[in-house]
CSV table of C-alpha atoms and ligand atoms in Angstrom, one decimal:
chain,number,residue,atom,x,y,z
A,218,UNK,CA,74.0,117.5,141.2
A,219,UNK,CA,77.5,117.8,141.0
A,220,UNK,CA,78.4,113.5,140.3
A,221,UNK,CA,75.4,114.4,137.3
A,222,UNK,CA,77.5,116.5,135.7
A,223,UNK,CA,80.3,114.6,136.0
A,224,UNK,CA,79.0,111.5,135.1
A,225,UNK,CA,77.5,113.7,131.7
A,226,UNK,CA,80.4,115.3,131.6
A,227,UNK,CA,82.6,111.8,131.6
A,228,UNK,CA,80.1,110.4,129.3
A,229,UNK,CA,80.4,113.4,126.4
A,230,UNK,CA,84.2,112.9,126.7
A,231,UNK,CA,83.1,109.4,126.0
A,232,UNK,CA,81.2,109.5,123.0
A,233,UNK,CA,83.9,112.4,121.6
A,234,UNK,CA,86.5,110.1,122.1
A,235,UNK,CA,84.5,107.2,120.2
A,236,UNK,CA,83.8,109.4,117.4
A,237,UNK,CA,87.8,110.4,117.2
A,238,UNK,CA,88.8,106.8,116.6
A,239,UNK,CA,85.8,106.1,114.6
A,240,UNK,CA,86.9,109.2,112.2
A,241,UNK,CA,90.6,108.0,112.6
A,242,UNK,CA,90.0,104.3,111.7
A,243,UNK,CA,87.7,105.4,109.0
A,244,UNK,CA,90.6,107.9,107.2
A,245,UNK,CA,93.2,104.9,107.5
A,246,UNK,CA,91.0,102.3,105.9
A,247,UNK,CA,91.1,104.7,103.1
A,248,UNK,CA,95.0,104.8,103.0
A,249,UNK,CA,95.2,101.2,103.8
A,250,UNK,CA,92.6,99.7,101.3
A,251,UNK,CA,92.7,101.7,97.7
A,252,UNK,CA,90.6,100.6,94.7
A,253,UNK,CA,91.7,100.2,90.9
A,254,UNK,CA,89.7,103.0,89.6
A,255,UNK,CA,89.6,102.3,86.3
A,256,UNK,CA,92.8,103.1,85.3
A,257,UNK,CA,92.5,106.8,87.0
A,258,UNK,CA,95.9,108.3,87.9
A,259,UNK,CA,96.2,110.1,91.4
A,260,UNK,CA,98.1,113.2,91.5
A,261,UNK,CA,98.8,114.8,95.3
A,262,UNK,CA,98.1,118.6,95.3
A,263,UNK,CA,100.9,120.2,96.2
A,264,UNK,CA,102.0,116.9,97.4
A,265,UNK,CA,100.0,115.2,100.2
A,266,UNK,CA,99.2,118.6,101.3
A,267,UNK,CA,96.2,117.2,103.4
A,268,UNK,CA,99.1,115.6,105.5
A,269,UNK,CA,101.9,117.6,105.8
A,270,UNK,CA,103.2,121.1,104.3
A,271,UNK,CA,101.8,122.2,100.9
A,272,UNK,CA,104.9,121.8,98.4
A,273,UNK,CA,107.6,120.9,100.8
A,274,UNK,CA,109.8,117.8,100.9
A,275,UNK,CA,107.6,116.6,103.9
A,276,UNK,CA,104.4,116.4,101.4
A,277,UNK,CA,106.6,115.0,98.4
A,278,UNK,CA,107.6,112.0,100.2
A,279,UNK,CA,104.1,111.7,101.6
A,280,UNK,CA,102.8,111.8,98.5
A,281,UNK,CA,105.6,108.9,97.4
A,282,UNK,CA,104.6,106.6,100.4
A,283,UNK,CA,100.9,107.0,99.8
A,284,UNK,CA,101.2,105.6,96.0
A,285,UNK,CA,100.1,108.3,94.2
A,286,UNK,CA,100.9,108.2,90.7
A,287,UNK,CA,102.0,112.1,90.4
A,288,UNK,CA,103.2,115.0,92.5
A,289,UNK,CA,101.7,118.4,91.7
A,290,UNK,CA,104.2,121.4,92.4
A,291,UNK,CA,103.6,125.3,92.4
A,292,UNK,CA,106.8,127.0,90.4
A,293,UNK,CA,107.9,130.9,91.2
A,294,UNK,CA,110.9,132.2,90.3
A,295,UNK,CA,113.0,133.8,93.2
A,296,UNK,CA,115.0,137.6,92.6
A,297,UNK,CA,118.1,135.5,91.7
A,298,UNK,CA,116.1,133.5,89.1
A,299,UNK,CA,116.1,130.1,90.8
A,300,UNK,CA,112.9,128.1,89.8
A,301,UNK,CA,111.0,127.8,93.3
A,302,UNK,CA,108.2,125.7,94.4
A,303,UNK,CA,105.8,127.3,96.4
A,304,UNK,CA,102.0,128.4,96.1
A,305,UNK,CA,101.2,131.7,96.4
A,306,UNK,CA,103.3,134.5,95.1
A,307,UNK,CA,103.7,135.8,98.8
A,308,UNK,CA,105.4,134.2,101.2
A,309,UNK,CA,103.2,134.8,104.1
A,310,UNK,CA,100.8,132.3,103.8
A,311,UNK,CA,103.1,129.1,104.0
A,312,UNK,CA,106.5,130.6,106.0
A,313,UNK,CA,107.2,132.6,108.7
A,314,UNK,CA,108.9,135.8,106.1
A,315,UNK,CA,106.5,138.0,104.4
A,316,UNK,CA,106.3,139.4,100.9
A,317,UNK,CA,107.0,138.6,97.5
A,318,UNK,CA,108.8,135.2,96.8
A,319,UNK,CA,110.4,137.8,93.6
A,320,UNK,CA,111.7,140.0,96.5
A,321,UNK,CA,114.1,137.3,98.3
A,322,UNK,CA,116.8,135.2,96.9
A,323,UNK,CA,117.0,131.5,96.9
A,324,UNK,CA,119.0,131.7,99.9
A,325,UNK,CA,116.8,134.1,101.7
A,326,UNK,CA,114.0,131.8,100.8
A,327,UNK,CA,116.3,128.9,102.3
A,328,UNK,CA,116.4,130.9,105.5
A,329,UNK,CA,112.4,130.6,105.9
A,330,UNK,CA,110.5,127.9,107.9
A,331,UNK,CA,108.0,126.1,105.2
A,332,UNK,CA,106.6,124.2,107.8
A,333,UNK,CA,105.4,125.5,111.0
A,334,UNK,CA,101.9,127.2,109.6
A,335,UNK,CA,100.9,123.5,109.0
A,336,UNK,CA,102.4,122.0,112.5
A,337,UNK,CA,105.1,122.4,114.4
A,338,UNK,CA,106.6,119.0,113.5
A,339,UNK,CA,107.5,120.1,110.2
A,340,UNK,CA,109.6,123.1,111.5
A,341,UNK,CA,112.6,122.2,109.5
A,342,UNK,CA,111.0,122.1,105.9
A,343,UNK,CA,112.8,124.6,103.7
A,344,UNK,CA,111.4,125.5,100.3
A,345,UNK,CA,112.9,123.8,97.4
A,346,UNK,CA,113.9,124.4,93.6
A,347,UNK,CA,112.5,122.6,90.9
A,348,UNK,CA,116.2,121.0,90.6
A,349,UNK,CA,115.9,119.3,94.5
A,350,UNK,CA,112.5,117.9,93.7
A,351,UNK,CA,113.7,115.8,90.6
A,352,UNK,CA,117.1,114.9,92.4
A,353,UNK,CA,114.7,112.9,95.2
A,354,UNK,CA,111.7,112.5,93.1
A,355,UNK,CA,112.3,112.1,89.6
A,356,UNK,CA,112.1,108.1,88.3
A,357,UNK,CA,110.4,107.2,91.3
A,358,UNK,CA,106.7,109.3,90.7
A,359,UNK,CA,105.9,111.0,88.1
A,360,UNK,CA,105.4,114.9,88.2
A,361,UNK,CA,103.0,117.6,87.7
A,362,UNK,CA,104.8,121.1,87.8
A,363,UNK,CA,102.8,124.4,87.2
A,364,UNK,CA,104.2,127.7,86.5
A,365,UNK,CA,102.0,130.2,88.1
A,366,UNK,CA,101.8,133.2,86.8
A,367,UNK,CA,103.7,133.3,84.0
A,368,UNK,CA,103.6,136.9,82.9
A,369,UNK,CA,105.1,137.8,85.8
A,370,UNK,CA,107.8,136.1,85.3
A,371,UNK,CA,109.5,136.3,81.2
A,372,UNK,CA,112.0,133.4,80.1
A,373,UNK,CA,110.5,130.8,83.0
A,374,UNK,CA,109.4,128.5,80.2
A,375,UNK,CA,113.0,128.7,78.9
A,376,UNK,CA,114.1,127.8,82.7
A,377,UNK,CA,111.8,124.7,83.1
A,378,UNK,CA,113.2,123.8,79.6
A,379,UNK,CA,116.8,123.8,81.1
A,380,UNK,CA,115.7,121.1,84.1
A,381,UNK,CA,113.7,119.5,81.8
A,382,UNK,CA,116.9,118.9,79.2
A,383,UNK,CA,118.6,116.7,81.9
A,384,UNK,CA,116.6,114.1,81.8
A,385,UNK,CA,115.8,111.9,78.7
A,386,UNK,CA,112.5,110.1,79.8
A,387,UNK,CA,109.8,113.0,80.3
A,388,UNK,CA,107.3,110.9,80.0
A,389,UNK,CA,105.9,110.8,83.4
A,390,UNK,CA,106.3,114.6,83.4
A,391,UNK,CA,103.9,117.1,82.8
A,392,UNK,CA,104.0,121.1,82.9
A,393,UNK,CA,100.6,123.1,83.5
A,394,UNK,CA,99.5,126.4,83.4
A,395,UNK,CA,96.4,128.9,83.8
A,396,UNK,CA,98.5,130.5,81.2
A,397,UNK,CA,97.3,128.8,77.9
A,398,UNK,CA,100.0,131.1,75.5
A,399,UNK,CA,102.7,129.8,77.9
A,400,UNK,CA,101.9,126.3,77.3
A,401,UNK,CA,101.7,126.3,74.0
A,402,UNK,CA,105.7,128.3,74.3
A,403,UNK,CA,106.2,125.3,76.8
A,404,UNK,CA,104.9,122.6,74.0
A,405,UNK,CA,107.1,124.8,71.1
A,406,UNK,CA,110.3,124.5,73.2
A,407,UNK,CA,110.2,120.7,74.3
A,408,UNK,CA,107.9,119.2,71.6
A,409,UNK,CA,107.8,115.7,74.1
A,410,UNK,CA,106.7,117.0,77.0
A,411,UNK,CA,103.2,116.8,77.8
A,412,UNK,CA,102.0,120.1,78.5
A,413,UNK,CA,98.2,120.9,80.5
A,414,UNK,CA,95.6,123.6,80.6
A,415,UNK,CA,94.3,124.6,83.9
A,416,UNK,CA,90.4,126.2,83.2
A,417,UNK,CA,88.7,129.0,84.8
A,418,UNK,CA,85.2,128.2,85.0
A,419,UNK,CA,84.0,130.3,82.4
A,420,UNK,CA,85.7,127.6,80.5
A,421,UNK,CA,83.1,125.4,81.4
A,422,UNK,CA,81.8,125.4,77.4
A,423,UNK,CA,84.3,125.6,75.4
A,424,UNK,CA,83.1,125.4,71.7
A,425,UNK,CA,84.2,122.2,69.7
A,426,UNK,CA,86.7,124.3,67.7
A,427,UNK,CA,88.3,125.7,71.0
A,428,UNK,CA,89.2,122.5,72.1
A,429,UNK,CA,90.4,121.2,68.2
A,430,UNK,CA,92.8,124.2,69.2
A,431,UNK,CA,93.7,123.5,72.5
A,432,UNK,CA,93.9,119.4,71.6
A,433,UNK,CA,96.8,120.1,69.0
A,434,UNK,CA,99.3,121.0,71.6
A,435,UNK,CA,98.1,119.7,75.5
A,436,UNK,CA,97.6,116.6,76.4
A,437,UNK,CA,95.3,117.4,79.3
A,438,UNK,CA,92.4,120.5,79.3
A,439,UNK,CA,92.7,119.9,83.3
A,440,UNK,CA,89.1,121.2,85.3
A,441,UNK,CA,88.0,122.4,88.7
A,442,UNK,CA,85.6,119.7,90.1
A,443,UNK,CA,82.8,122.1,90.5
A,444,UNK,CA,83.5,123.8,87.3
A,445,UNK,CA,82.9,120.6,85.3
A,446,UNK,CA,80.9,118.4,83.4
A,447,UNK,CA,80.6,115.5,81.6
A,448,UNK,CA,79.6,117.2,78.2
A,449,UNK,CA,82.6,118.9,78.2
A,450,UNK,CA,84.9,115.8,79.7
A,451,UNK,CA,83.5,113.6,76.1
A,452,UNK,CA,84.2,116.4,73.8
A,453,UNK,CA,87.9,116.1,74.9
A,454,UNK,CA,87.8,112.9,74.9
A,455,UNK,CA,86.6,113.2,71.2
A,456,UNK,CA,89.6,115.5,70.4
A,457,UNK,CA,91.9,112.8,71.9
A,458,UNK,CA,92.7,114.8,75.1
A,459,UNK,CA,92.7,113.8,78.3
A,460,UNK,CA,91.2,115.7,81.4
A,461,UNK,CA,92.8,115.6,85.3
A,462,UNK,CA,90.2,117.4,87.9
A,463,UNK,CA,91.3,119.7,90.9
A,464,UNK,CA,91.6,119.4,94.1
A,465,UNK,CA,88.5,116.2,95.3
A,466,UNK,CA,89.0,116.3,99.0
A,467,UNK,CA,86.0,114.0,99.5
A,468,UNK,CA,84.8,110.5,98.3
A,469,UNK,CA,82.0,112.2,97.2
A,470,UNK,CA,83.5,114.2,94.4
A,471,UNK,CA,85.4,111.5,93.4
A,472,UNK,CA,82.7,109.6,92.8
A,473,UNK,CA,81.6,112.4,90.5
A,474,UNK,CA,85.2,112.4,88.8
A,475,UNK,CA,84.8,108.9,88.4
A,476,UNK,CA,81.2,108.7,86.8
A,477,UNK,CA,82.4,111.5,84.6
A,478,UNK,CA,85.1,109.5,83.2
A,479,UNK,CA,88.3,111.8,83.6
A,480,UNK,CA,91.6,110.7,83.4
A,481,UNK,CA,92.7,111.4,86.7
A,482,UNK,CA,91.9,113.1,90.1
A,483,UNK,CA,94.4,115.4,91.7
A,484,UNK,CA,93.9,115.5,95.7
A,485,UNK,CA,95.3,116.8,98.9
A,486,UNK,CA,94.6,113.4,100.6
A,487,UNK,CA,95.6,110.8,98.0
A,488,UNK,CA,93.3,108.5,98.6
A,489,UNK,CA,90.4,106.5,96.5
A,490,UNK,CA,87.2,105.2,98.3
A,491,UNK,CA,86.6,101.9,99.1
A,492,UNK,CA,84.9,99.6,96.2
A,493,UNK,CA,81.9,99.4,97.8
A,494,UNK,CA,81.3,103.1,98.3
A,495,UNK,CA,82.2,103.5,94.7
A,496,UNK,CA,79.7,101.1,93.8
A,497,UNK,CA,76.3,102.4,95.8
A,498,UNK,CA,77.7,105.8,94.2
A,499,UNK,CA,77.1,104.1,90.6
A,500,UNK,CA,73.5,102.5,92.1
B,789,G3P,O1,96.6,121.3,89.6
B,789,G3P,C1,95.6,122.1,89.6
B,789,G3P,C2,95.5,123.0,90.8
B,789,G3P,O2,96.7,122.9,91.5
B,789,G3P,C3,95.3,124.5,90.4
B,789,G3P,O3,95.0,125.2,91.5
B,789,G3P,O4,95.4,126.9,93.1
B,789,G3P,O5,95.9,124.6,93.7
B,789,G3P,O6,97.4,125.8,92.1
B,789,G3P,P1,96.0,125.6,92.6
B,790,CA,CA1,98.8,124.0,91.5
């Protein structure tokens, strides 16, 4: 009785084991073997997020190494004013402090681990200001930075103007927002830059004249994946915009992104399915 359990026992660790490396080789074929996607650009969510830290260094260089086209970033400003990336307006989520990012300085912020909530590998992450990421990253990817919450924060549209003034070539830059009013500050204050709209669902139909608005200052009117459709992805089109979709962790919504024509996917994994999937998807 006892050797039949084991031997059940020995054979579940078995097929558990089997399925691991299956699962493993099947993720890095992904990494190892992208497609063209028809011109598609990838942006990492808060930089590879689905590898390392959400908006720390760790996920920026993942991001780099995995070829995406475009790092997404989360900006807050910090009680000393410093332009900070990081989600959430709370610390607790991604660092071992608590409270309001507003509430510490940059250096208190510098004292927090960024890391250790995702693994303990990453222990040493620290956050970073918007002026770190374009010292490593700038040139090399291009980058997506969104100002959360605005409101909440008066003159940070005049702050990302500041970085922004630095550097001559913004054209693989892009600032996005929930906040349309802010954009369209962002767009007044540094006419080159590309600015984006970020959509709540009820966005999902926006009248032709809505988007005529939106169209004559963003570049991109940027969608949940499950908010979308591809109605509303062809009337942008029509207006000249471009459309980016948030966050496809899954070959099957990018698939959908795909069949729907958008510009560009932004996920946590940075990866596109194979050809062949992509093409039993289009069957
Ligand atoms: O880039 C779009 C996406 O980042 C918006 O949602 O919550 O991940 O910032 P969230
Ligand atoms: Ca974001």
């Amino acid at each position: 009785m006892g050797k039949l359990k084991n031997r059940k026992l020995m054979k579940l660790i078995g097929l558990v084991c089997a399925c691991t490396l299956l699962l493993v080789g099947y993720k890095e074929s992904y990494i190892m073997e992208p497609v063209e996607m028809g011109g598609m650009v990838s942006v990492a969510h808060r930089g590879a997020s689905g590898y390392a830290p959400e908006n720390t260094h760790a996920a920026f260089r993942k991001g780099l190494e995995l070829g995406a086209d475009f790092l997404e970033l989360d900006l807050h400003l910090s009680k000393d004013g410093e332009l900070v990336i990081i989600h959430d307006d709370k610390v607790d989520r991604t660092t071992n402090g608590n409270g309001f990012v507003s509430d510490y300085t940059l250096a208190e912020l510098k004292n927090l681990d960024a890391g250790s909530k995702f693994h303990k590998n990453f222990k040493d992450e620290r956050i970073i200001t918007l002026d770190e990421l374009f010292s490593d990253f700038y040139g090399q990817i291009g980058l997506l930075i969104e100002i959360k919450k605005p409101s909440k924060y008066p003159g940070i549209e005049e702050k990302v103007a500041a970085v922004l003034e630095n550097y001559s070539d913004l054209s693989s830059v892009i600032v996005q927002s929930f906040d349309i009013e802010s954009m369209r500050k962002m767009h007044q204050l540094v006419p080159d830059l590309q600015v984006a709209l970020l959509m709540k669902r009820s966005a999902s139909q926006l009248s032709s004249k809505k988007i005529e608005d939106l169209s004559s200052f963003a570049t991109f009117i940027n969608f949940n994946i499950s908010h979308v459709n591809k109605h509303i992805i062809d009337q942008i089109h029509s207006f000249g915009g471009k459309v980016l979709v948030w966050s496809a962790k899954d070959v099957r919504s990018i698939n959908k992104a795909y069949q729907y024509g958008v510009d560009g996917i932004i996920t946590d994994f940075s990866i596109w399915p194979l050809e062949d999937e992509i093409f039993i998807a289009k069957e």
